[in-house]
Coordinates of C-alpha atoms in Angstrom, one line a residue:
Chain Z
X131 CA 23.2 307.7 148.1
X132 CA 25.1 304.7 149.1
X133 CA 26.3 304.4 152.7
X134 CA 27.7 301.9 155.2
X135 CA 27.3 302.3 158.9
X136 CA 29.1 300.4 161.6
X137 CA 27.6 301.9 164.7
X138 CA 30.0 300.1 167.1
X139 CA 33.2 302.0 167.2
X140 CA 34.9 299.8 169.8
X141 CA 34.1 296.4 171.3
X142 CA 36.0 294.7 174.1
X143 CA 35.4 291.0 175.0
X144 CA 37.1 288.3 176.9
X145 CA 38.6 285.4 175.1
X146 CA 36.1 282.6 174.2
X147 CA 33.2 285.0 174.2
X148 CA 31.0 285.3 171.1
X149 CA 30.9 288.7 169.5
X150 CA 28.8 290.2 166.8
X151 CA 29.8 293.2 164.7
X152 CA 27.0 295.1 163.1
X153 CA 26.8 296.6 159.6
X154 CA 23.9 298.5 158.1
X155 CA 24.0 299.7 154.5
X156 CA 22.0 302.0 152.2
X157 CA 21.8 301.6 148.5
X158 CA 19.3 302.2 145.7
X159 CA 20.7 299.4 143.5
X160 CA 19.1 296.0 143.3
X161 CA 22.4 294.4 142.5
X162 CA 25.2 295.0 145.0
X163 CA 27.9 293.3 146.9
X164 CA 28.8 293.4 150.6
X165 CA 32.3 292.7 152.0
X166 CA 34.0 292.3 155.3
X167 CA 37.7 293.0 155.8
X168 CA 40.0 292.6 158.8
X169 CA 42.8 295.1 159.5
X170 CA 45.2 293.8 162.2
X171 CA 47.6 296.2 163.9
X172 CA 50.2 295.6 161.1
X173 CA 47.9 297.7 158.8
X174 CA 47.0 295.6 155.8
X175 CA 43.4 294.8 154.9
X176 CA 42.6 291.1 154.8
X177 CA 39.6 290.1 152.7
X178 CA 37.2 287.9 154.7
X179 CA 34.0 287.5 152.6
X180 CA 31.9 288.8 149.7
X181 CA 28.2 288.4 149.4
X182 CA 25.9 289.4 146.6
X183 CA 22.5 290.9 147.0
X184 CA 20.7 287.9 145.6
X185 CA 22.1 285.4 148.0
X186 CA 20.7 285.8 151.5
X187 CA 22.0 282.5 152.7
X188 CA 24.1 282.8 155.9
X189 CA 27.7 281.8 155.6
X190 CA 29.9 280.0 158.1
X191 CA 33.6 279.6 157.9
X192 CA 35.2 278.1 161.0
X193 CA 34.5 280.5 163.9
X194 CA 33.2 283.2 161.6
X195 CA 29.7 283.5 160.4
X196 CA 27.8 286.2 158.5
X197 CA 24.1 287.0 158.6
X198 CA 22.7 288.9 155.6
X199 CA 19.2 290.3 155.9
X200 CA 17.9 292.4 153.1
X201 CA 14.8 293.3 155.0
X202 CA 16.8 295.2 157.5
X203 CA 19.7 296.1 155.1
X204 CA 22.2 294.5 157.5
X205 CA 25.2 292.2 157.1
X206 CA 26.4 291.3 160.5
X207 CA 29.5 289.4 161.4
X208 CA 29.8 287.0 164.3
X209 CA 33.0 285.5 165.8
X210 CA 32.3 282.5 167.9
X211 CA 34.7 281.7 170.8
X212 CA 36.8 284.7 170.1
X213 CA 40.6 284.6 170.4
X214 CA 43.2 287.2 171.1
X215 CA 44.4 286.9 167.4
X216 CA 40.9 288.2 166.4
X217 CA 41.8 291.6 167.8
X218 CA 41.7 294.0 164.8
X219 CA 39.6 296.7 163.2
X220 CA 36.9 295.2 161.0
X221 CA 35.5 297.0 158.0
X222 CA 32.2 296.4 156.3
X223 CA 32.0 297.6 152.6
X224 CA 29.5 298.0 149.8
X225 CA 30.0 297.8 146.1
X226 CA 27.2 298.7 143.7
X227 CA 26.6 297.3 140.2
X228 CA 27.0 300.6 138.4
X229 CA 30.0 301.9 140.4
X230 CA 32.7 300.0 138.6
X231 CA 33.8 298.0 141.6
X232 CA 34.5 300.9 143.8
X233 CA 34.0 300.1 147.5
X234 CA 32.3 302.3 150.1
X235 CA 33.6 301.5 153.5
X236 CA 32.0 301.8 156.9
X237 CA 33.8 303.5 159.7
X238 CA 35.2 300.3 161.1
X239 CA 34.8 298.5 164.5
X240 CA 37.8 298.0 166.6
X241 CA 37.6 294.6 168.4
X242 CA 39.8 293.9 171.4
X243 CA 39.9 290.4 172.7
X244 CA 41.5 290.1 176.1
X245 CA 43.0 286.9 177.5
Chain U
X26 CA 44.2 285.9 146.4
X27 CA 46.4 288.7 145.0
X28 CA 50.1 289.2 145.7
X29 CA 50.3 293.0 146.0
X30 CA 53.3 294.8 147.3
X31 CA 53.9 298.3 148.6
X32 CA 57.2 300.1 149.3
X33 CA 58.3 301.7 151.4
X34 CA 56.3 300.4 154.4
X35 CA 57.2 303.4 156.5
X36 CA 58.5 306.8 155.3
X37 CA 59.4 309.9 157.4
X38 CA 60.2 312.9 155.3
X39 CA 60.5 316.6 155.5
X40 CA 58.1 319.2 154.1
X41 CA 58.5 320.1 150.5
X42 CA 60.1 316.8 149.4
X43 CA 58.9 314.9 146.4
X44 CA 57.9 311.3 147.2
X45 CA 56.7 308.3 145.2
X46 CA 54.9 305.4 146.9
X47 CA 55.2 302.2 144.9
X48 CA 52.6 299.6 144.4
X49 CA 52.9 296.4 142.3
X50 CA 50.8 293.3 141.8
X51 CA 51.7 290.0 140.2
X52 CA 48.2 288.7 139.4
X53 CA 47.6 290.7 136.1
X54 CA 44.6 292.5 137.6
X55 CA 43.2 295.2 135.4
X56 CA 41.9 297.4 138.2
X57 CA 44.1 299.1 140.8
X58 CA 43.2 301.6 143.6
X59 CA 44.8 303.9 146.1
X60 CA 43.1 304.6 149.5
X61 CA 44.0 307.1 152.2
X62 CA 43.4 306.1 155.8
X63 CA 44.0 308.2 158.9
X64 CA 44.6 306.2 162.1
X65 CA 41.5 304.4 163.3
X66 CA 39.4 305.9 160.5
X67 CA 37.6 304.7 157.4
X68 CA 39.3 304.3 154.0
X69 CA 38.8 306.9 151.4
X70 CA 39.4 306.3 147.7
X71 CA 41.8 308.8 146.2
X72 CA 42.7 307.3 142.8
X73 CA 41.8 304.3 140.7
X74 CA 42.7 302.8 137.3
X75 CA 40.9 300.4 135.1
X76 CA 43.9 299.5 133.0
X77 CA 47.0 300.8 131.3
X78 CA 46.9 304.6 130.6
X79 CA 43.6 304.9 132.6
X80 CA 43.6 306.9 135.8
X81 CA 40.7 308.6 137.6
X82 CA 40.4 310.6 140.8
X83 CA 38.5 309.1 143.6
X84 CA 35.9 310.4 146.0
X85 CA 38.4 312.2 148.3
X86 CA 40.3 315.0 146.8
X87 CA 44.0 314.5 146.9
X88 CA 47.1 316.5 145.8
X89 CA 48.8 313.3 144.8
X90 CA 49.0 312.0 141.2
X91 CA 49.2 308.5 139.8
X92 CA 50.3 306.8 136.6
X93 CA 49.6 303.4 135.0
X94 CA 52.1 302.7 132.4
X95 CA 52.3 298.9 133.1
X96 CA 49.5 296.6 134.2
X97 CA 51.3 295.5 137.3
X98 CA 52.5 298.9 138.5
X99 CA 50.5 301.8 140.0
X100 CA 52.8 304.4 141.7
X101 CA 51.5 307.4 143.6
X102 CA 53.5 310.7 143.7
X103 CA 53.4 313.7 145.9
X104 CA 55.3 316.6 144.3
X105 CA 55.7 318.5 147.5
X106 CA 54.9 316.7 150.8
X107 CA 53.2 318.6 153.6
X108 CA 52.3 317.6 157.2
X109 CA 48.6 317.3 156.1
X110 CA 49.7 314.4 153.9
X111 CA 50.6 312.3 156.9
X112 CA 48.5 309.2 156.7
X113 CA 48.5 305.5 155.7
X114 CA 48.2 304.8 152.0
X115 CA 46.8 301.5 150.9
X116 CA 46.9 300.1 147.4
X117 CA 44.5 297.5 146.1
X118 CA 43.8 295.5 143.0
X119 CA 41.0 293.5 141.5
X120 CA 40.2 291.4 138.5
X121 CA 37.6 292.9 136.2
X122 CA 34.4 290.9 136.3
X123 CA 31.8 293.6 135.7
X124 CA 28.7 294.6 137.6
X125 CA 30.7 295.3 140.7
X126 CA 31.5 291.7 141.4
X127 CA 35.2 292.3 141.8
X128 CA 36.9 291.6 145.1
X129 CA 39.7 294.0 146.0
X130 CA 42.9 292.7 147.5
X131 CA 45.1 295.0 149.5
X132 CA 48.7 295.6 149.9
X133 CA 50.4 296.0 153.4
X134 CA 50.2 299.8 153.2
X135 CA 52.7 302.7 153.5
X136 CA 52.6 304.8 156.6
X137 CA 53.8 308.3 155.7
X138 CA 54.9 310.9 158.2
X139 CA 55.7 314.4 156.9
X140 CA 57.5 316.6 159.4

């Protein structure tokens, strides 16, 4: 069965530190998609990235980078030089080819960046 | 990115009342979803729709009902609210692309408190 695990419930860092949020997934499909969303205190989910199972190239967007490794079924998210505005709950999610676009979410990691 | 709206943002209501949570999107997306999220917890899919007159129950059983009479509108109704319904409700939409390639975009959420 499909599953997404975010083992880190809470992370606290000081501003300008780098931080990595872990995501491990389980799926039997060969075609699937992985996502990261950010949920700030205001409550909405903000889409950050989507990755398909055939593209293991790492992605960088400003201070954000993502490391996708099929060998370890992981899709980790790194924030470089963290800022207070990065404080939020971050969710990793999985969508499988045959599930009609439905998302399976991890439990979320609450990141607190202190000044 | 989708423009997706939810009203009300906050609702405090007494037990036994009927409530309707509104969700609208302006992007013409075929698919729409409702998630329930308790504070600090993962999201659970409670309803989804693949188009007009299409509604399905999600993975988490819910006493709520939904309708999809228009593409842009996907309201959720609770006939008789109970304290156990207290939660945040998030609406999302996506453009159909097949094979799970869709990206879901979320509204700001409705925080419901039933007294």
